[in-house]
Amino acid sequence: YSFFPGEPRWPERRRNLTYAFEPQNNLAEEVKSVFSRAFVRWAEVIPLTFRRVESFSTSDISIGFYTGEHGDREPFDGFMGTLAHAFSPPTGHFHLDGAENWIVSGEDGDGFLTERAAVDLESVAVHEIGHLLGLGHSSVQDSIMFPTISTGRRKVDLHSDDVEGVQYLYGSNPNFNGSRTPTPATEQRDTGSGNSG
Amino acid sequence: GFYPNASAIPPDLRRNATENAWNAFLNFTGCHAGMKVDGLYKIKQYFQHFGYIPQTLPGNFSDDFDDILKNAVEMYQRNFKLNITGELDELTLQRVVIPRCGVPDVVNGTSTMLNGGRRRTYEVSFSGTSQRFHAVKR
């Protein structure tokens, strides 16, 4: 796991976060529920809560689907390519590329969707929430915070690498007993040399 | 578009993965330092977007496989745990064209992927009786 430079995180006084959706997207309840599930995955392991509200302008986290240039000088590039981006704490901006084919059912069975030209929305949501919380990209391929996701792939369970990273920032959820972690870390890190790359 | 599952995507809307704009990068397979290939500037722009080439450099890149690109490729290969060849080999480009998050992997020249986003050292000791591992952040 890694962090953004300076290890930004939500301050102590802002641990009960709210999120809202871009009103102009007119998202169906089924789509919004995908994000709710994604937030729960992180809330299970850290002492933060996430509550959906209607006020897009005052929520801590704002979620929206956009195409092309959308005001942050990070334009989306159309079908495939870049899928989404999110900002480090405490900015709270979470943008997704509206040009993609998004699968919202959350059903797959074996971790792989059949459609090769569609992207699993919950997988991307869980990843971007990691950025909203302060995690950078990880070189652990099975982690949520690995930068790429193949079309048709569904990856929503936090890896121990993700859990360790986010708990470094916020500590552990008192109700978290560690059993949620589905996959063990397969590599040794922190050998003491610090910076690399 | 939003679809409850893959089968719900109308056939006429199914676009296969070859429409990914980055797939054109596969044409650069085998390119290495010293070569000049039409369109190579586009992959330099890709690497700059994700931080592997400094934002301080102007984006009007040449088509030369120069040291800037070689360094970017090596850093990318290191981050993604690929063989560090400095060339646009097949495995590297197969990774490059996969859809991804838009957040850069490298910020201000420091990779955020290989423990580079933080600097930590540990003082390590083992308790003889409990065999428990202790680490102190410095």
Coordinates of C-alpha atoms in Angstrom, one line a residue:
Chain A
Y1 CA 0.0 0.0 0.0
S2 CA 1.0 3.6 -0.3
F3 CA -0.3 7.0 0.5
F4 CA -0.4 10.4 -1.2
P5 CA 2.6 12.7 -0.5
G6 CA 2.2 14.0 3.1
E7 CA -0.2 11.2 4.0
P8 CA -3.3 13.3 3.9
R9 CA -6.4 11.8 5.7
W10 CA -9.7 13.0 7.0
P11 CA -9.2 14.8 10.3
E12 CA -10.4 13.5 13.7
R13 CA -13.4 15.8 13.7
R14 CA -14.6 14.5 10.4
R15 CA -14.9 10.7 10.8
N16 CA -18.7 10.5 10.1
L17 CA -18.7 11.4 6.4
T18 CA -21.5 12.1 4.1
Y19 CA -21.8 11.4 0.4
A20 CA -24.1 12.5 -2.3
F21 CA -24.6 12.0 -6.0
E22 CA -24.5 14.5 -8.9
P23 CA -28.2 15.4 -9.3
Q24 CA -27.9 15.9 -13.0
N25 CA -27.0 12.2 -13.4
N26 CA -30.4 11.1 -12.2
L27 CA -29.0 7.8 -11.1
A28 CA -31.3 4.9 -10.4
E29 CA -31.5 3.6 -6.9
E30 CA -29.8 0.4 -8.1
V31 CA -26.7 2.4 -9.2
K32 CA -26.6 4.3 -5.9
S33 CA -26.8 1.1 -3.9
V34 CA -23.6 -0.1 -5.6
F35 CA -21.7 2.8 -4.0
S36 CA -23.3 2.1 -0.6
R37 CA -22.0 -1.5 -0.8
A38 CA -18.5 -0.1 -1.7
F39 CA -18.5 2.3 1.3
V40 CA -19.5 -0.5 3.6
R41 CA -16.5 -2.6 2.6
W42 CA -14.1 0.2 3.9
A43 CA -16.3 1.1 6.9
E44 CA -16.0 -2.5 8.2
V45 CA -12.3 -2.2 8.8
I46 CA -11.9 1.4 10.0
P47 CA -13.7 3.6 12.5
L48 CA -15.3 5.9 9.9
T49 CA -18.9 5.9 8.8
F50 CA -20.4 6.9 5.5
R51 CA -24.0 8.2 5.2
R52 CA -25.8 9.1 2.1
V53 CA -27.4 12.6 1.9
E54 CA -29.2 14.5 -0.8
S55 CA -27.2 17.8 -0.6
F56 CA -24.6 17.4 -3.3
S57 CA -23.0 20.8 -2.6
T58 CA -22.4 20.3 1.2
S59 CA -21.6 16.6 1.4
D60 CA -18.1 15.5 2.3
I61 CA -17.9 13.3 -0.7
S62 CA -19.5 14.1 -4.1
I63 CA -20.0 11.4 -6.7
G64 CA -20.7 12.0 -10.3
F65 CA -20.5 10.5 -13.8
Y66 CA -19.0 12.9 -16.4
T67 CA -17.6 12.7 -20.0
G68 CA -14.7 14.6 -21.5
E69 CA -13.6 17.8 -19.7
H70 CA -15.7 18.3 -16.6
G71 CA -14.1 21.1 -14.7
D72 CA -11.0 19.6 -13.0
R73 CA -8.7 19.6 -15.9
E74 CA -8.6 15.8 -15.9
P75 CA -10.8 15.1 -18.9
F76 CA -12.1 11.6 -19.4
D77 CA -11.1 9.9 -22.6
G78 CA -14.2 8.1 -23.7
F79 CA -14.8 4.3 -23.9
M80 CA -12.2 2.4 -21.9
G81 CA -8.8 3.9 -21.1
T82 CA -9.3 5.9 -17.9
L83 CA -12.3 4.8 -16.0
A84 CA -12.5 7.1 -13.0
H85 CA -10.5 9.3 -10.6
A86 CA -10.8 10.5 -7.1
F87 CA -9.0 13.1 -5.0
S88 CA -7.1 12.7 -1.8
P89 CA -8.6 13.8 1.6
P90 CA -10.3 16.1 2.4
T91 CA -11.3 17.0 -1.1
G92 CA -13.9 14.3 -1.5
H93 CA -14.4 14.5 -5.3
F94 CA -15.2 11.1 -7.0
H95 CA -15.6 11.2 -10.8
L96 CA -16.4 8.3 -13.1
D97 CA -16.3 8.2 -16.9
G98 CA -19.9 8.3 -18.2
A99 CA -18.8 6.8 -21.5
E100 CA -18.2 3.3 -20.1
N101 CA -20.6 0.3 -20.0
W102 CA -21.1 -0.1 -16.2
I103 CA -22.3 -3.4 -14.7
V104 CA -24.3 -2.7 -11.6
S105 CA -25.7 -6.1 -10.5
G106 CA -22.8 -7.2 -8.4
E107 CA -23.3 -10.7 -9.5
D108 CA -20.5 -12.8 -11.0
G109 CA -20.0 -16.0 -9.2
D110 CA -16.4 -16.7 -10.0
G111 CA -14.9 -13.2 -10.0
F112 CA -15.1 -12.8 -13.8
L113 CA -18.0 -11.2 -15.8
T114 CA -18.7 -12.6 -19.2
E115 CA -18.8 -9.2 -20.9
R116 CA -15.4 -8.1 -22.1
A117 CA -16.4 -4.6 -23.0
A118 CA -18.0 -3.7 -19.7
V119 CA -16.6 -2.7 -16.3
D120 CA -17.9 -3.7 -12.9
L121 CA -19.0 -0.5 -11.1
E122 CA -18.5 -1.7 -7.6
S123 CA -14.9 -2.8 -8.3
V124 CA -14.1 0.7 -9.5
A125 CA -16.0 2.3 -6.6
V126 CA -14.2 0.4 -4.0
H127 CA -10.9 1.4 -5.6
E128 CA -11.7 5.1 -5.8
I129 CA -13.0 5.2 -2.2
G130 CA -9.6 4.0 -1.2
H131 CA -8.2 7.2 -2.8
L132 CA -10.8 9.3 -1.1
L133 CA -9.6 7.9 2.2
G134 CA -5.9 8.6 1.4
L135 CA -4.5 5.5 -0.2
G136 CA -2.4 5.7 -3.3
H137 CA -1.8 2.9 -5.7
S138 CA -0.3 -0.4 -4.7
S139 CA 1.9 -2.7 -6.6
V140 CA 0.2 -5.8 -5.1
Q141 CA -1.7 -7.1 -8.0
D142 CA -4.5 -8.6 -6.0
S143 CA -5.1 -5.5 -3.9
I144 CA -8.0 -3.2 -4.5
M145 CA -5.6 -0.3 -4.9
F146 CA -3.7 -1.9 -7.9
P147 CA -4.2 0.7 -10.7
T148 CA -5.6 -1.4 -13.5
I149 CA -8.7 -3.5 -13.8
S150 CA -9.4 -5.7 -16.7
T151 CA -12.7 -5.5 -18.5
G152 CA -15.1 -8.2 -17.2
R153 CA -13.2 -8.5 -14.0
R154 CA -14.9 -8.1 -10.6
K155 CA -12.6 -7.3 -7.6
V156 CA -14.4 -5.9 -4.6
D157 CA -13.0 -7.7 -1.5
L158 CA -10.3 -5.7 0.4
H159 CA -6.9 -7.4 0.4
S160 CA -4.9 -7.4 3.5
D161 CA -2.6 -4.9 1.8
D162 CA -5.6 -2.5 1.5
V163 CA -6.7 -3.1 5.1
E164 CA -3.2 -2.5 6.5
G165 CA -2.9 0.7 4.6
V166 CA -6.2 2.2 5.6
Q167 CA -5.8 1.1 9.2
Y168 CA -2.4 2.9 9.3
L169 CA -4.3 6.1 8.5
Y170 CA -7.3 5.6 10.7
G171 CA -6.8 2.7 13.0
S172 CA -9.0 -0.3 13.2
N173 CA -12.8 -0.5 13.5
P174 CA -13.4 -1.8 17.0
N175 CA -15.8 -4.3 15.5
F176 CA -13.3 -5.6 13.0
N177 CA -11.9 -8.9 14.0
G178 CA -9.7 -9.4 10.9
S179 CA -11.8 -12.2 9.5
R180 CA -13.1 -10.0 6.7
T181 CA -9.7 -10.1 5.0
P182 CA -10.1 -12.6 2.2
T183 CA -6.6 -12.8 0.8
P184 CA -3.3 -12.7 2.6
A185 CA -0.4 -10.4 1.7
T186 CA 1.9 -12.4 -0.5
E187 CA 4.9 -10.1 -0.2
Q188 CA 7.1 -8.7 2.4
R189 CA 7.3 -4.9 2.6
D190 CA 8.9 -2.3 4.8
T191 CA 12.3 -3.8 4.9
G192 CA 13.5 -0.5 6.4
S193 CA 15.0 1.2 3.4
G194 CA 12.0 3.5 3.0
N195 CA 11.8 5.2 -0.3
S196 CA 12.0 3.3 -3.6
G197 CA 10.9 3.7 -7.1
Chain B
G1 CA -24.7 3.2 -19.7
F2 CA -25.7 1.1 -16.7
Y3 CA -26.6 -2.6 -17.1
P4 CA -27.8 -5.0 -14.4
N5 CA -25.6 -7.7 -15.9
A6 CA -23.5 -8.3 -19.0
S7 CA -26.3 -10.0 -20.9
A8 CA -28.4 -6.9 -20.6
I9 CA -26.2 -4.9 -22.9
P10 CA -27.9 -4.6 -26.3
P11 CA -25.9 -6.4 -29.0
D12 CA -25.7 -3.2 -31.1
L13 CA -24.1 -1.4 -28.1
R14 CA -21.5 -4.1 -27.4
R15 CA -18.3 -2.6 -28.4
N16 CA -15.4 -5.0 -28.2
A17 CA -12.3 -4.3 -26.3
T18 CA -10.3 -3.5 -29.4
E19 CA -12.0 -0.1 -29.4
N20 CA -9.8 0.9 -26.4
A21 CA -7.8 3.9 -27.7
W22 CA -4.8 2.6 -25.9
N23 CA -4.8 -0.6 -27.9
A24 CA -2.9 1.3 -30.7
F25 CA 0.1 1.2 -28.3
L26 CA 0.4 -2.5 -29.1
N27 CA 1.9 -1.4 -32.4
F28 CA 4.9 -0.2 -30.5
T29 CA 5.8 -3.7 -29.4
G30 CA 9.6 -4.2 -29.6
C31 CA 10.4 -0.5 -29.7
H32 CA 13.6 0.4 -27.7
A33 CA 16.0 3.1 -27.1
G34 CA 17.5 4.7 -30.2
M35 CA 14.5 4.0 -32.4
K36 CA 12.2 6.6 -34.0
V37 CA 8.6 5.5 -34.6
D38 CA 5.7 7.5 -35.9
G39 CA 3.2 8.2 -33.1
L40 CA 5.6 7.3 -30.3
Y41 CA 4.9 10.7 -28.8
K42 CA 1.4 9.5 -27.8
I43 CA 2.8 6.9 -25.4
K44 CA 5.0 9.6 -23.9
Q45 CA 1.9 11.5 -23.2
Y46 CA 0.4 8.4 -21.6
F47 CA 3.4 8.1 -19.3
Q48 CA 3.3 11.8 -18.5
H49 CA -0.4 11.6 -17.6
F50 CA 0.3 9.0 -15.0
G51 CA 3.4 10.7 -13.6
Y52 CA 6.2 8.7 -15.2
I53 CA 7.4 11.7 -17.2
P54 CA 7.5 15.0 -15.2
Q55 CA 4.6 17.4 -15.8
T56 CA 7.2 20.1 -16.0
L57 CA 8.3 18.9 -19.4
P58 CA 6.3 20.3 -22.3
G59 CA 3.9 17.9 -23.9
N60 CA 5.0 18.3 -27.5
F61 CA 7.1 15.2 -27.4
S62 CA 9.1 13.8 -30.3
D63 CA 8.7 10.3 -31.8
D64 CA 12.2 9.4 -30.6
F65 CA 12.7 6.6 -28.1
D66 CA 14.9 8.8 -25.9
D67 CA 16.2 8.5 -22.4
I68 CA 13.0 10.2 -21.1
L69 CA 10.9 7.4 -22.4
K70 CA 13.4 4.7 -21.4
N71 CA 13.4 6.0 -17.8
A72 CA 9.6 6.1 -17.8
V73 CA 9.3 2.6 -19.1
E74 CA 11.7 1.3 -16.5
M75 CA 9.8 3.0 -13.7
Y76 CA 6.6 1.6 -15.0
Q77 CA 8.0 -1.9 -15.2
R78 CA 9.3 -1.6 -11.7
N79 CA 5.9 -0.4 -10.3
F80 CA 4.1 -3.2 -12.1
K81 CA 6.7 -5.8 -11.2
L82 CA 7.5 -6.6 -14.8
N83 CA 10.9 -7.4 -16.1
I84 CA 12.9 -4.2 -16.2
T85 CA 14.0 -4.1 -19.8
G86 CA 13.5 -0.4 -20.6
E87 CA 11.9 -1.5 -23.8
L88 CA 8.3 -1.6 -24.9
D89 CA 8.1 -5.3 -24.8
E90 CA 4.9 -7.3 -25.2
L91 CA 4.2 -7.9 -21.5
T92 CA 4.7 -4.2 -20.7
L93 CA 2.3 -3.0 -23.4
Q94 CA -0.3 -5.6 -22.5
R95 CA -0.4 -4.0 -19.1
V96 CA -0.4 -0.5 -20.5
V97 CA -3.5 -1.0 -22.5
I98 CA -5.6 -2.3 -19.6
P99 CA -8.3 0.2 -18.5
R100 CA -7.2 1.9 -15.3
C101 CA -7.7 4.5 -12.6
G102 CA -6.8 8.1 -13.7
V103 CA -4.9 8.9 -10.5
P104 CA -1.1 9.0 -11.2
D105 CA 1.2 6.3 -10.0
V106 CA 4.1 8.8 -9.7
V107 CA 3.8 12.1 -7.9
N108 CA 6.6 14.7 -8.2
G109 CA 9.0 12.1 -9.4
T110 CA 8.3 9.7 -6.5
S111 CA 6.5 6.5 -7.2
T112 CA 3.6 6.1 -4.9
M113 CA 3.4 2.4 -5.6
L114 CA 6.5 0.8 -4.1
N115 CA 6.4 2.2 -0.6
G116 CA 7.5 5.4 -2.2
G117 CA 4.5 7.4 -1.1
R118 CA 5.7 7.2 2.5
R119 CA 9.0 7.0 4.3
R120 CA 9.1 4.6 7.2
T121 CA 11.8 2.7 8.9
Y122 CA 11.2 0.2 11.7
E123 CA 13.0 -0.7 14.8
V124 CA 12.4 -4.4 15.0
S125 CA 12.7 -6.8 17.9
F126 CA 11.3 -10.2 18.9
S127 CA 10.0 -11.0 22.4
G128 CA 11.6 -14.3 23.4
T129 CA 8.6 -15.6 25.4
S130 CA 5.7 -14.7 23.2
Q131 CA 7.4 -14.7 19.9
R132 CA 5.5 -11.5 19.1
F133 CA 6.8 -9.1 16.6
H134 CA 7.3 -5.5 17.7
A135 CA 7.8 -2.6 15.3
V136 CA 8.3 1.0 16.1
K137 CA 7.7 3.7 13.5
R138 CA 10.5 6.2 13.1

